[in-house]
mmCIF file of C-alpha atoms in Angstrom:
data_model
loop_
_atom_site.group_PDB
_atom_site.id
_atom_site.type_symbol
_atom_site.label_atom_id
_atom_site.label_comp_id
_atom_site.label_asym_id
_atom_site.label_seq_id
_atom_site.Cartn_x
_atom_site.Cartn_y
_atom_site.Cartn_z
ATOM 1 C CA MET A 297 -68.100 -45.124 74.549
ATOM 2 C CA PRO A 298 -66.523 -48.604 74.098
ATOM 3 C CA LYS A 299 -67.329 -51.920 76.839
ATOM 4 C CA LYS A 300 -63.938 -52.703 78.705
ATOM 5 C CA GLY A 301 -63.223 -55.714 80.220
ATOM 6 C CA MET A 302 -61.092 -57.703 82.954
ATOM 7 C CA VAL A 303 -59.002 -60.784 82.633
ATOM 8 C CA ILE A 304 -57.691 -61.691 86.613
ATOM 9 C CA THR A 305 -55.701 -64.755 87.662
ATOM 10 C CA VAL A 306 -57.471 -65.199 90.540
ATOM 11 C CA GLY A 307 -55.238 -67.675 93.560
ATOM 12 C CA VAL A 308 -55.923 -69.057 97.319
ATOM 13 C CA GLY A 309 -55.604 -67.335 100.083
ATOM 14 C CA ARG A 310 -56.497 -64.819 102.997
ATOM 15 C CA GLY A 311 -57.345 -61.205 101.953
ATOM 16 C CA ILE A 312 -56.984 -62.375 98.066
ATOM 17 C CA GLU A 313 -60.820 -61.556 97.556
ATOM 18 C CA SER A 314 -59.900 -58.165 98.829
ATOM 19 C CA ALA A 315 -57.472 -57.310 96.493
ATOM 20 C CA ILE A 316 -59.244 -58.944 93.913
ATOM 21 C CA THR A 317 -62.287 -56.182 94.092
ATOM 22 C CA LEU A 318 -60.818 -53.271 94.260
ATOM 23 C CA SER A 319 -58.505 -54.142 91.329
ATOM 24 C CA ILE A 320 -62.272 -54.554 89.380
ATOM 25 C CA LYS A 321 -63.659 -51.542 91.412
ATOM 26 C CA ASN A 322 -60.882 -48.949 90.234
ATOM 27 C CA ALA A 323 -60.663 -50.636 86.424
ATOM 28 C CA ASN A 324 -64.553 -51.201 86.051
ATOM 29 C CA PRO A 325 -65.062 -53.079 83.618
ATOM 30 C CA ASP A 326 -68.122 -54.250 82.124
ATOM 31 C CA PHE A 327 -67.426 -58.520 81.577
ATOM 32 C CA VAL A 328 -64.801 -59.938 83.628
ATOM 33 C CA VAL A 329 -62.769 -63.330 83.081
ATOM 34 C CA PHE A 330 -61.721 -65.114 85.869
ATOM 35 C CA LEU A 331 -58.621 -67.040 85.339
ATOM 36 C CA VAL A 332 -59.177 -69.657 87.449
ATOM 37 C CA THR A 333 -58.301 -73.107 88.998
ATOM 38 C CA ASP A 334 -60.476 -75.952 91.191
ATOM 39 C CA LYS A 335 -58.896 -74.248 93.941
ATOM 40 C CA SER A 336 -59.036 -70.786 93.369
ATOM 41 C CA ARG A 337 -62.901 -71.992 92.801
ATOM 42 C CA GLN A 338 -63.942 -70.799 96.212
ATOM 43 C CA THR A 339 -62.129 -67.677 96.202
ATOM 44 C CA LEU A 340 -65.096 -66.409 93.832
ATOM 45 C CA GLU A 341 -67.155 -66.793 96.780
ATOM 46 C CA GLN A 342 -64.823 -64.287 98.812
ATOM 47 C CA VAL A 343 -64.730 -62.132 96.072
ATOM 48 C CA ARG A 344 -68.609 -62.005 95.746
ATOM 49 C CA GLN A 345 -69.014 -62.296 99.793
ATOM 50 C CA TYR A 346 -66.913 -58.948 99.500
ATOM 51 C CA ALA A 347 -68.229 -57.384 97.034
ATOM 52 C CA GLN A 348 -71.696 -57.007 98.574
ATOM 53 C CA GLU A 349 -70.377 -56.267 102.343
ATOM 54 C CA ASN A 350 -68.822 -53.097 100.455
ATOM 55 C CA SER A 351 -71.548 -52.340 98.503
ATOM 56 C CA ILE A 352 -69.152 -52.594 94.934
ATOM 57 C CA PRO A 353 -70.666 -53.545 92.008
ATOM 58 C CA LEU A 354 -69.560 -57.077 90.566
ATOM 59 C CA PRO A 355 -69.939 -56.525 86.291
ATOM 60 C CA THR A 356 -70.916 -59.263 84.614
ATOM 61 C CA TYR A 357 -68.208 -62.562 84.858
ATOM 62 C CA GLU A 358 -66.801 -65.445 83.996
ATOM 63 C CA GLU A 359 -64.117 -68.336 84.416
ATOM 64 C CA GLN A 360 -61.593 -69.695 82.791
ATOM 65 C CA LEU A 361 -60.341 -72.897 84.295
ATOM 66 C CA VAL A 362 -56.694 -73.035 83.710
ATOM 67 C CA GLU A 363 -55.735 -76.693 83.993
ATOM 68 C CA ASP A 364 -51.613 -76.842 85.773
ATOM 69 C CA GLU A 365 -51.421 -73.713 88.131
ATOM 70 C CA ASN A 366 -47.860 -74.639 87.829
ATOM 71 C CA ASP A 367 -47.718 -73.912 83.409
ATOM 72 C CA VAL A 368 -46.486 -71.399 82.487
ATOM 73 C CA GLN A 369 -47.876 -72.455 78.822
ATOM 74 C CA LYS A 370 -51.432 -73.670 79.991
ATOM 75 C CA ALA A 371 -51.968 -70.133 81.716
ATOM 76 C CA TYR A 372 -51.074 -68.599 78.438
ATOM 77 C CA GLU A 373 -53.485 -70.319 76.553
ATOM 78 C CA ALA A 374 -55.763 -69.430 79.418
ATOM 79 C CA ALA A 375 -55.767 -65.701 79.291
ATOM 80 C CA VAL A 376 -55.358 -65.662 75.567
ATOM 81 C CA LYS A 377 -58.966 -67.819 74.844
ATOM 82 C CA ALA A 378 -60.374 -65.457 78.552
ATOM 83 C CA ILE A 379 -59.250 -62.394 75.732
ATOM 84 C CA GLN A 380 -61.187 -64.344 72.728
ATOM 85 C CA ARG A 381 -63.829 -64.431 75.422
ATOM 86 C CA LEU A 382 -64.708 -60.542 75.455
ATOM 87 C CA ARG A 383 -63.810 -59.646 71.797
ATOM 88 C CA GLN A 384 -67.080 -61.768 71.447
ATOM 89 C CA GLU A 385 -68.903 -60.136 73.873
ATOM 90 C CA GLY A 386 -67.478 -56.515 71.719
ATOM 91 C CA ILE A 387 -64.811 -55.941 73.908
ATOM 92 C CA GLU A 388 -61.268 -55.158 71.978
ATOM 93 C CA PRO A 389 -57.859 -55.728 73.129
ATOM 94 C CA ALA A 390 -57.489 -51.484 72.994
ATOM 95 C CA ASN A 391 -59.940 -52.097 76.395
ATOM 96 C CA ILE A 392 -58.678 -54.591 78.129
ATOM 97 C CA THR A 393 -57.065 -54.868 81.279
ATOM 98 C CA VAL A 394 -55.734 -57.669 82.791
ATOM 99 C CA ASP A 395 -54.825 -58.161 86.475
ATOM 100 C CA TYR A 396 -52.181 -60.500 87.219
ATOM 101 C CA THR A 397 -51.840 -59.947 91.366
ATOM 102 C CA THR A 398 -52.963 -63.141 92.571
ATOM 103 C CA GLY A 399 -52.390 -67.131 91.986
ATOM 104 C CA SER A 400 -49.282 -68.801 91.782
ATOM 105 C CA LYS A 401 -46.738 -67.345 89.619
ATOM 106 C CA PRO A 402 -46.820 -69.388 86.158
ATOM 107 C CA MET A 403 -50.205 -68.004 86.405
ATOM 108 C CA SER A 404 -49.138 -64.649 86.544
ATOM 109 C CA ALA A 405 -46.684 -64.916 84.334
ATOM 110 C CA GLY A 406 -48.412 -66.053 81.231
ATOM 111 C CA ALA A 407 -51.356 -63.595 82.003
ATOM 112 C CA LEU A 408 -48.707 -61.128 81.545
ATOM 113 C CA TYR A 409 -46.937 -62.873 77.972
ATOM 114 C CA ALA A 410 -50.804 -62.972 76.467
ATOM 115 C CA ALA A 411 -51.659 -59.182 77.016
ATOM 116 C CA ILE A 412 -48.528 -58.374 75.651
ATOM 117 C CA MET A 413 -49.535 -60.764 72.656
ATOM 118 C CA GLU A 414 -53.049 -59.960 72.217
ATOM 119 C CA GLY A 415 -51.858 -55.836 72.471
ATOM 120 C CA CYS A 416 -54.232 -55.175 75.391
ATOM 121 C CA ALA A 417 -54.692 -52.278 76.884
ATOM 122 C CA SER A 418 -52.756 -51.785 80.518
ATOM 123 C CA VAL A 419 -51.347 -54.958 82.680
ATOM 124 C CA VAL A 420 -51.829 -53.786 86.399
ATOM 125 C CA TYR A 421 -50.213 -55.352 89.690
ATOM 126 C CA VAL A 422 -51.856 -54.520 92.924
ATOM 127 C CA THR A 423 -49.828 -54.216 95.305
ATOM 128 C CA GLY A 424 -49.127 -52.285 99.772
ATOM 129 C CA GLN A 425 -48.357 -53.187 102.782
ATOM 130 C CA ARG A 426 -47.674 -56.460 103.320
ATOM 131 C CA ASP A 427 -48.854 -58.997 106.683
ATOM 132 C CA GLU A 428 -45.365 -60.587 107.643
ATOM 133 C CA GLU A 429 -46.733 -63.550 108.108
ATOM 134 C CA THR A 430 -48.366 -64.303 105.000
ATOM 135 C CA GLY A 431 -46.325 -61.834 103.028
ATOM 136 C CA ARG A 432 -50.148 -60.484 101.844
ATOM 137 C CA VAL A 433 -50.980 -56.712 100.469
ATOM 138 C CA ILE A 434 -53.423 -55.288 104.098
ATOM 139 C CA SER A 435 -56.291 -54.564 103.652
ATOM 140 C CA GLY A 436 -56.825 -51.263 102.617
ATOM 141 C CA THR A 437 -53.532 -50.295 102.291
ATOM 142 C CA GLU A 438 -53.907 -51.287 98.657
ATOM 143 C CA GLN A 439 -52.034 -48.922 95.629
ATOM 144 C CA PHE A 440 -52.085 -50.388 91.394
ATOM 145 C CA LEU A 441 -49.209 -50.301 90.081
ATOM 146 C CA SER A 442 -50.385 -50.396 85.984
ATOM 147 C CA ALA A 443 -48.562 -50.815 82.686
ATOM 148 C CA SER A 444 -49.012 -50.807 78.750
ATOM 149 C CA PRO A 445 -48.557 -54.128 77.308
ATOM 150 C CA ASN A 446 -47.871 -52.586 74.071
ATOM 151 C CA ARG A 447 -44.977 -49.893 75.230
ATOM 152 C CA LEU A 448 -43.883 -53.096 75.770
ATOM 153 C CA PHE A 449 -44.739 -55.171 72.456
ATOM 154 C CA ALA A 450 -43.477 -51.958 70.219
ATOM 155 C CA ARG A 451 -39.705 -52.301 71.829
ATOM 156 C CA ARG A 452 -39.819 -55.508 70.108
ATOM 157 C CA VAL A 453 -41.538 -54.156 66.829
ATOM 158 C CA ARG A 454 -38.777 -51.701 66.812
ATOM 159 C CA ALA A 455 -36.424 -54.472 67.266
ATOM 160 C CA GLU A 456 -38.011 -56.936 64.637
ATOM 161 C CA ALA A 457 -37.930 -53.419 62.091
ATOM 162 C CA VAL A 458 -34.779 -52.178 63.033
ATOM 163 C CA ARG A 459 -34.212 -55.533 61.874
ATOM 164 C CA LEU A 460 -35.536 -55.487 58.470
ATOM 165 C CA PHE A 461 -34.215 -52.298 57.807
ATOM 166 C CA ASN A 462 -30.299 -52.876 57.989
ATOM 167 C CA ALA A 463 -30.987 -55.618 55.711
ATOM 168 C CA CYS A 464 -32.726 -52.811 53.672
ATOM 169 C CA GLN A 465 -36.292 -54.992 53.770
ATOM 170 C CA PHE A 466 -37.841 -51.928 53.794
ATOM 171 C CA ALA A 467 -41.624 -52.998 52.291
ATOM 172 C CA ALA A 468 -41.330 -56.045 55.407
ATOM 173 C CA ALA A 469 -39.963 -53.395 58.068
ATOM 174 C CA GLU A 470 -43.332 -51.177 57.698
ATOM 175 C CA LYS A 471 -45.262 -53.708 57.632
ATOM 176 C CA VAL A 472 -44.806 -54.917 60.512
ATOM 177 C CA ILE A 473 -44.880 -51.565 61.736
ATOM 178 C CA ASP A 474 -47.953 -50.685 60.188
ATOM 179 C CA ASN A 475 -49.492 -54.448 62.015
ATOM 180 C CA PHE A 476 -48.656 -53.153 65.438
ATOM 181 C CA LEU A 477 -50.061 -50.098 64.801
ATOM 182 C CA ARG A 478 -53.336 -50.383 63.295
ATOM 183 C CA PRO A 479 -55.625 -51.302 66.414
ATOM 184 C CA PHE A 480 -54.852 -46.900 66.957
ATOM 185 C CA PRO A 481 -56.413 -44.233 66.335
ATOM 186 C CA PRO A 482 -53.969 -42.462 63.127
ATOM 187 C CA ASP A 483 -53.564 -39.656 65.406
ATOM 188 C CA ARG A 484 -52.171 -40.525 67.831
ATOM 189 C CA VAL A 485 -49.589 -42.780 66.537
ATOM 190 C CA SER A 486 -46.911 -39.817 66.261
ATOM 191 C CA GLN A 487 -48.071 -39.253 70.369
ATOM 192 C CA LEU A 488 -47.959 -42.851 71.397
ATOM 193 C CA PHE A 489 -44.921 -44.442 69.347
ATOM 194 C CA PRO A 490 -42.720 -41.810 68.834
ATOM 195 C CA ASP A 491 -39.777 -44.152 67.242
ATOM 196 C CA LEU A 492 -42.392 -46.321 64.874
ATOM 197 C CA ASP A 493 -43.733 -43.652 63.702
ATOM 198 C CA GLU A 494 -40.338 -42.219 62.381
ATOM 199 C CA LEU A 495 -39.097 -44.913 61.445
ATOM 200 C CA ARG A 496 -41.948 -46.033 59.487
ATOM 201 C CA ARG A 497 -41.572 -42.177 57.724
ATOM 202 C CA LEU A 498 -37.296 -43.411 57.342
ATOM 203 C CA CYS A 499 -38.893 -46.919 55.390
ATOM 204 C CA ARG A 500 -40.265 -44.745 53.391
ATOM 205 C CA ALA A 501 -37.827 -43.146 52.219
ATOM 206 C CA TYR A 502 -35.473 -45.253 51.646
ATOM 207 C CA SER A 503 -37.488 -48.347 49.727
ATOM 208 C CA ALA A 504 -38.588 -44.825 47.516
ATOM 209 C CA TRP A 505 -34.496 -44.634 46.770
ATOM 210 C CA ASP A 506 -33.540 -48.190 46.731
ATOM 211 C CA ALA A 507 -36.356 -48.683 44.180
ATOM 212 C CA PHE A 508 -34.362 -45.374 42.488
ATOM 213 C CA ASP A 509 -36.834 -42.880 42.470
ATOM 214 C CA HIS A 510 -35.364 -40.611 43.464
ATOM 215 C CA VAL A 511 -38.825 -38.199 43.712
ATOM 216 C CA GLU A 512 -40.472 -39.820 45.436
ATOM 217 C CA ALA A 513 -37.704 -40.087 48.033
ATOM 218 C CA LYS A 514 -36.702 -36.125 48.916
ATOM 219 C CA GLU A 515 -40.355 -36.204 49.283
ATOM 220 C CA ALA A 516 -40.568 -38.844 51.874
ATOM 221 C CA PHE A 517 -37.272 -36.916 53.358
ATOM 222 C CA ASP A 518 -37.938 -33.868 53.021
ATOM 223 C CA ALA A 519 -41.199 -34.679 55.228
ATOM 224 C CA ILE A 520 -38.530 -36.431 58.281
ATOM 225 C CA ASP A 521 -38.839 -33.519 60.860
ATOM 226 C CA LYS A 522 -34.681 -32.492 61.013
ATOM 227 C CA THR A 523 -34.840 -33.849 64.965
ATOM 228 C CA VAL A 524 -35.477 -37.145 63.771
ATOM 229 C CA MET A 525 -32.789 -37.364 61.875
ATOM 230 C CA GLU A 526 -30.699 -35.655 64.809
ATOM 231 C CA ARG A 527 -32.433 -38.113 67.502
ATOM 232 C CA TRP A 528 -31.926 -41.103 64.852
ATOM 233 C CA SER A 529 -28.648 -40.695 62.354
ATOM 234 C CA GLN A 530 -26.198 -37.417 61.824
ATOM 235 C CA LYS A 531 -25.980 -40.010 58.855
ATOM 236 C CA ILE A 532 -29.772 -39.017 57.890
ATOM 237 C CA ALA A 533 -29.239 -36.089 56.577
ATOM 238 C CA GLU A 534 -26.155 -36.916 54.404
ATOM 239 C CA ASN A 535 -27.957 -39.458 52.661
ATOM 240 C CA LYS A 536 -31.530 -36.712 52.260
ATOM 241 C CA GLY A 537 -28.338 -34.418 50.836
ATOM 242 C CA TRP A 538 -27.847 -37.246 48.556
ATOM 243 C CA VAL A 539 -31.037 -38.080 46.524
ATOM 244 C CA ASN A 540 -31.576 -34.595 46.426
ATOM 245 C CA GLN A 541 -27.620 -33.412 44.147
ATOM 246 C CA ILE A 542 -29.319 -37.173 42.327
ATOM 247 C CA THR A 543 -32.943 -35.403 42.159
ATOM 248 C CA ARG A 544 -32.131 -31.927 40.854
ATOM 249 C CA ALA A 545 -29.384 -33.504 38.897
ATOM 250 C CA LEU A 546 -32.135 -35.668 36.717
ATOM 251 C CA GLN A 547 -34.787 -33.435 36.613
ATOM 252 C CA SER A 548 -32.442 -30.661 34.117
ATOM 253 C CA ASP A 549 -33.048 -30.329 30.824
ATOM 254 C CA ASP A 550 -28.909 -30.958 30.333
ATOM 255 C CA LEU A 551 -28.195 -34.116 29.511
ATOM 256 C CA SER A 552 -24.398 -33.066 31.048
ATOM 257 C CA GLN A 553 -26.245 -32.627 34.715
ATOM 258 C CA ARG A 554 -28.450 -35.217 34.258
ATOM 259 C CA LEU A 555 -25.320 -37.749 33.486
ATOM 260 C CA CYS A 556 -23.646 -36.390 37.022
ATOM 261 C CA PRO A 557 -21.066 -39.221 39.090
ATOM 262 C CA GLN A 558 -23.469 -39.429 41.709
ATOM 263 C CA LEU A 559 -25.637 -41.608 39.612
ATOM 264 C CA LEU A 560 -22.937 -43.896 37.764
ATOM 265 C CA VAL A 561 -22.465 -44.540 42.277
ATOM 266 C CA ASP A 562 -25.847 -44.451 43.376
ATOM 267 C CA LEU A 563 -26.271 -47.455 41.185
ATOM 268 C CA TRP A 564 -23.045 -48.927 41.766
ATOM 269 C CA ALA A 565 -24.306 -48.949 45.601
ATOM 270 C CA ASN A 566 -27.544 -50.175 44.719
ATOM 271 C CA ALA A 567 -25.466 -53.172 43.708
ATOM 272 C CA LEU A 568 -23.530 -53.757 46.298
ATOM 273 C CA ARG A 569 -26.380 -53.742 48.316
ATOM 274 C CA ARG A 570 -28.008 -56.255 45.751
ATOM 275 C CA LEU A 571 -24.374 -58.641 45.994
ATOM 276 C CA GLN A 572 -24.532 -58.416 50.306
ATOM 277 C CA GLU A 573 -28.303 -59.375 50.319
ATOM 278 C CA SER A 574 -27.323 -62.133 47.760
ATOM 279 C CA ARG A 575 -29.719 -60.996 44.830
ATOM 280 C CA PHE A 576 -27.863 -62.037 42.622
ATOM 281 C CA ILE A 577 -30.138 -61.318 39.052
ATOM 282 C CA ASP A 578 -31.031 -57.807 40.384
ATOM 283 C CA ALA A 579 -27.056 -57.219 41.538
ATOM 284 C CA VAL A 580 -26.376 -58.332 37.741
ATOM 285 C CA ALA A 581 -28.776 -56.039 36.494
ATOM 286 C CA ARG A 582 -27.471 -53.396 38.013
ATOM 287 C CA LEU A 583 -23.707 -54.262 37.149
ATOM 288 C CA TYR A 584 -24.765 -54.907 33.515
ATOM 289 C CA ARG A 585 -26.567 -51.123 33.577
ATOM 290 C CA LEU A 586 -24.101 -48.915 34.652
ATOM 291 C CA THR A 587 -21.522 -51.308 32.014
ATOM 292 C CA GLU A 588 -24.173 -49.221 29.489
ATOM 293 C CA LEU A 589 -23.991 -45.602 31.762
ATOM 294 C CA ILE A 590 -20.295 -45.990 31.885
ATOM 295 C CA ALA A 591 -20.389 -45.380 28.337
ATOM 296 C CA GLN A 592 -22.869 -43.101 28.306
ATOM 297 C CA PHE A 593 -21.359 -40.587 30.594
ATOM 298 C CA ARG A 594 -17.987 -40.821 28.987
ATOM 299 C CA LEU A 595 -19.705 -40.689 25.578
ATOM 300 C CA TRP A 596 -21.459 -37.562 26.611
ATOM 301 C CA ARG A 597 -19.103 -35.596 29.141
ATOM 302 C CA CYS A 598 -16.043 -36.216 27.147
ATOM 303 C CA TYR A 599 -16.895 -35.829 23.047
ATOM 304 C CA LYS A 600 -20.765 -34.276 23.154
ATOM 305 C CA ILE A 601 -22.041 -37.528 21.634
ATOM 306 C CA ASP A 602 -25.469 -38.193 22.936
ATOM 307 C CA THR A 603 -25.930 -42.242 22.628
ATOM 308 C CA SER A 604 -29.626 -41.820 22.275
ATOM 309 C CA ASP A 605 -29.236 -39.156 19.239
ATOM 310 C CA VAL A 606 -25.626 -39.150 17.536
ATOM 311 C CA ASP A 607 -23.977 -36.515 16.178
ATOM 312 C CA VAL A 608 -22.477 -38.762 12.962
ATOM 313 C CA SER A 609 -20.500 -35.475 11.895
ATOM 314 C CA LYS A 610 -18.594 -36.305 15.891
ATOM 315 C CA VAL A 611 -18.469 -40.125 15.031
ATOM 316 C CA PRO A 612 -15.272 -41.510 13.393
ATOM 317 C CA GLU A 613 -15.004 -41.716 9.344
ATOM 318 C CA GLU A 614 -14.834 -45.923 10.483
ATOM 319 C CA MET A 615 -18.450 -45.445 12.341
ATOM 320 C CA ARG A 616 -20.399 -43.988 10.273
ATOM 321 C CA VAL A 617 -21.342 -47.476 7.837
ATOM 322 C CA GLU A 618 -22.385 -48.323 11.409
ATOM 323 C CA LEU A 619 -23.962 -46.249 12.142
ATOM 324 C CA GLU A 620 -26.401 -45.818 9.041
ATOM 325 C CA ALA A 621 -28.154 -48.877 9.884
ATOM 326 C CA LYS A 622 -29.153 -47.695 12.996
ATOM 327 C CA ARG A 623 -30.967 -44.743 12.113
ATOM 328 C CA ASP A 624 -35.013 -44.760 13.060
ATOM 329 C CA GLU A 625 -38.096 -43.801 11.831
ATOM 330 C CA LYS A 626 -37.311 -40.779 13.564
ATOM 331 C CA GLY A 627 -33.993 -40.068 11.757
ATOM 332 C CA LYS A 628 -31.620 -40.071 14.667
ATOM 333 C CA PHE A 629 -28.634 -42.668 14.995
ATOM 334 C CA LYS A 630 -28.983 -44.448 18.927
ATOM 335 C CA VAL A 631 -26.302 -47.033 19.483
ATOM 336 C CA ALA A 632 -26.027 -49.532 22.253
ATOM 337 C CA MET A 633 -23.627 -50.812 24.461
ATOM 338 C CA ASP A 634 -21.817 -53.057 22.608
ATOM 339 C CA ALA A 635 -21.391 -50.042 19.552
ATOM 340 C CA ALA A 636 -20.708 -47.542 22.182
ATOM 341 C CA TYR A 637 -17.471 -48.300 23.694
ATOM 342 C CA ARG A 638 -16.390 -49.133 19.488
ATOM 343 C CA LEU A 639 -16.817 -46.038 19.673
ATOM 344 C CA LEU A 640 -14.856 -45.099 22.302
ATOM 345 C CA LYS A 641 -12.290 -47.502 20.314
ATOM 346 C CA ALA A 642 -13.054 -45.505 17.861
ATOM 347 C CA LEU A 643 -12.546 -41.960 19.870
ATOM 348 C CA GLY A 644 -8.726 -43.130 20.992
ATOM 349 C CA ASP A 645 -10.380 -43.469 24.937
ATOM 350 C CA GLU A 646 -8.995 -46.255 26.500
ATOM 351 C CA LEU A 647 -12.576 -46.705 27.933
ATOM 352 C CA GLY A 648 -13.770 -49.122 24.321
ATOM 353 C CA HIS A 649 -10.180 -50.677 25.236
ATOM 354 C CA GLU A 650 -9.827 -51.481 28.830
ATOM 355 C CA TYR A 651 -14.430 -53.030 27.056
ATOM 356 C CA GLU A 652 -12.325 -55.442 25.104
ATOM 357 C CA LYS A 653 -10.013 -56.871 27.811
ATOM 358 C CA PRO A 654 -11.155 -60.502 28.439
ATOM 359 C CA ALA A 655 -12.248 -60.783 32.079
ATOM 360 C CA LEU A 656 -14.912 -57.777 31.269
ATOM 361 C CA ARG A 657 -15.280 -59.875 27.677
ATOM 362 C CA ASP A 658 -15.342 -62.442 30.083
ATOM 363 C CA ALA A 659 -17.946 -61.939 32.669
ATOM 364 C CA LEU A 660 -20.578 -60.219 30.437
ATOM 365 C CA ARG A 661 -20.739 -64.272 28.626
ATOM 366 C CA HIS A 662 -21.661 -65.404 31.484
ATOM 367 C CA ARG A 663 -24.722 -62.615 32.293
ATOM 368 C CA ASN A 664 -25.732 -63.534 28.310
ATOM 369 C CA GLU A 665 -25.655 -66.585 29.247
ATOM 370 C CA SER A 666 -27.882 -66.645 31.846
ATOM 371 C CA ILE A 667 -32.234 -66.885 32.582
ATOM 372 C CA ALA A 668 -31.524 -62.824 32.667
ATOM 373 C CA ALA A 669 -30.555 -62.498 29.528
ATOM 374 C CA HIS A 670 -30.830 -64.439 26.509
ATOM 375 C CA GLY A 671 -29.945 -68.496 27.659
ATOM 376 C CA LEU A 672 -30.973 -70.206 29.781
ATOM 377 C CA ASN A 673 -28.157 -70.485 32.941
ATOM 378 C CA PRO A 674 -28.561 -69.669 36.499
ATOM 379 C CA VAL A 675 -27.092 -66.074 37.554
ATOM 380 C CA THR A 676 -25.245 -67.269 40.416
ATOM 381 C CA ASP A 677 -22.739 -65.707 43.058
ATOM 382 C CA GLN A 678 -19.241 -66.008 40.624
ATOM 383 C CA THR A 679 -21.886 -64.573 37.599
ATOM 384 C CA ALA A 680 -22.640 -61.143 39.875
ATOM 385 C CA LYS A 681 -18.955 -61.055 41.450
ATOM 386 C CA ARG A 682 -16.692 -61.998 38.333
ATOM 387 C CA LEU A 683 -18.729 -58.383 36.482
ATOM 388 C CA LYS A 684 -18.558 -56.506 39.990
ATOM 389 C CA GLU A 685 -14.911 -56.728 39.712
ATOM 390 C CA ALA A 686 -14.764 -56.663 36.170
ATOM 391 C CA ILE A 687 -16.934 -53.489 36.141
ATOM 392 C CA GLU A 688 -14.783 -51.647 38.673
ATOM 393 C CA PRO A 689 -11.544 -50.578 37.097
ATOM 394 C CA LEU A 690 -14.047 -47.949 34.558
ATOM 395 C CA LEU A 691 -15.631 -46.971 37.176
ATOM 396 C CA ARG A 692 -12.618 -45.914 38.735
ATOM 397 C CA LYS A 693 -12.040 -44.044 35.324
ATOM 398 C CA VAL A 694 -15.067 -42.429 35.184
ATOM 399 C CA VAL A 695 -15.594 -41.196 38.809
ATOM 400 C CA PRO A 696 -11.820 -41.499 40.994
ATOM 401 C CA GLU A 697 -13.495 -39.610 43.516
ATOM 402 C CA LEU A 698 -15.348 -42.947 43.625
ATOM 403 C CA ASP A 699 -14.865 -44.425 47.204
ATOM 404 C CA ARG A 700 -15.371 -40.515 48.723
ATOM 405 C CA LEU A 701 -19.401 -39.973 47.132
ATOM 406 C CA LEU A 702 -19.515 -44.382 48.479
ATOM 407 C CA ALA A 703 -19.210 -43.185 51.720
ATOM 408 C CA ARG A 704 -22.682 -40.573 50.282
ATOM 409 C CA ALA A 705 -24.757 -42.959 48.784
ATOM 410 C CA THR A 706 -24.193 -46.117 51.263
ATOM 411 C CA PHE A 707 -27.745 -46.438 53.560
ATOM 412 C CA LEU A 708 -28.243 -45.181 57.227
ATOM 413 C CA GLN A 709 -27.633 -48.771 59.512
ATOM 414 C CA PHE A 710 -28.562 -48.473 62.283
ATOM 415 C CA PRO A 711 -27.006 -50.639 65.792
ATOM 416 C CA THR A 712 -28.439 -53.713 67.223
#
């Protein structure tokens, strides 16, 4: 059985010794550190006498001086030192109880805060019937009110994790939760802190989705119980359905299934998130890929032309000479983005003409001249926003239901 420790604030006055002694008896620690002041040291002698008179054995104990009982910061620092002393004795915070009943209010506040910040097992406050003159608990009427600082601190952890989740910082949110949960037995986490365990699962699902790992995201969503979705938000079920739909499409052998409108919208939604986070290099990379994907989508959906293996018989005569120069070692004809849009133009498709509009060409030029592509210029917010504004008309032409689909592809946001 692991050793148990206790930190107790010690005040002055009549009757304190009984509350402290009975609290020790109730907690049954192996080692106690008393937080004392110069004035309250005399109380420990009264504790020893009371324990002896009532046949209550005291464990090994030490004193930790609080330099100023009216200074919360000094009280907190003394309490932290007391907890660290117990750790030197091989007693982990998960097995430490902090009694903040006696002593000044700043001492109690400092001890309570230390218990929360250091992850102690419980905090105890002794109450009971009080003497009308002194206001102190009458000996023999003591009751022990216990609370878990971990549950209090868990609320702070949850709030921080939710903030990070809403900012799409899923790895950071999961790390905050993991750091808090590390001292607890893994098989008890779901019982002790169900909210944090569920939020951690959600972080994994959305993190995989945000990284375009739709298969892993689907598996992570599938591992989340339906009741969890109902408790947190119905948006989770909508997002799960969206991820499942894209996953099925990407796993299909049919290119018409893989090149689906949902994939374009998913890439668009991801780019919008990167813009919102001011991650402009990432936003531009996604928007550039979307520009290319729009052409691939259009060529296949309308003309059954696969840009990775072009059927030359479907290509207008004026483009065939150019394609011959693009034959690879396997005899396949592949076209990149510029050639794909020229091919659309040769086919009389409006997207080929849209691609030549100055706004889009200028936006692509700024991207190409940036350090993230072929040049040395920085990727600014203007670089990203120009490309986003230039691409949106093309996307709306191939996905007329963009707004409706985008709503499904938008990530869950928790209320704060």
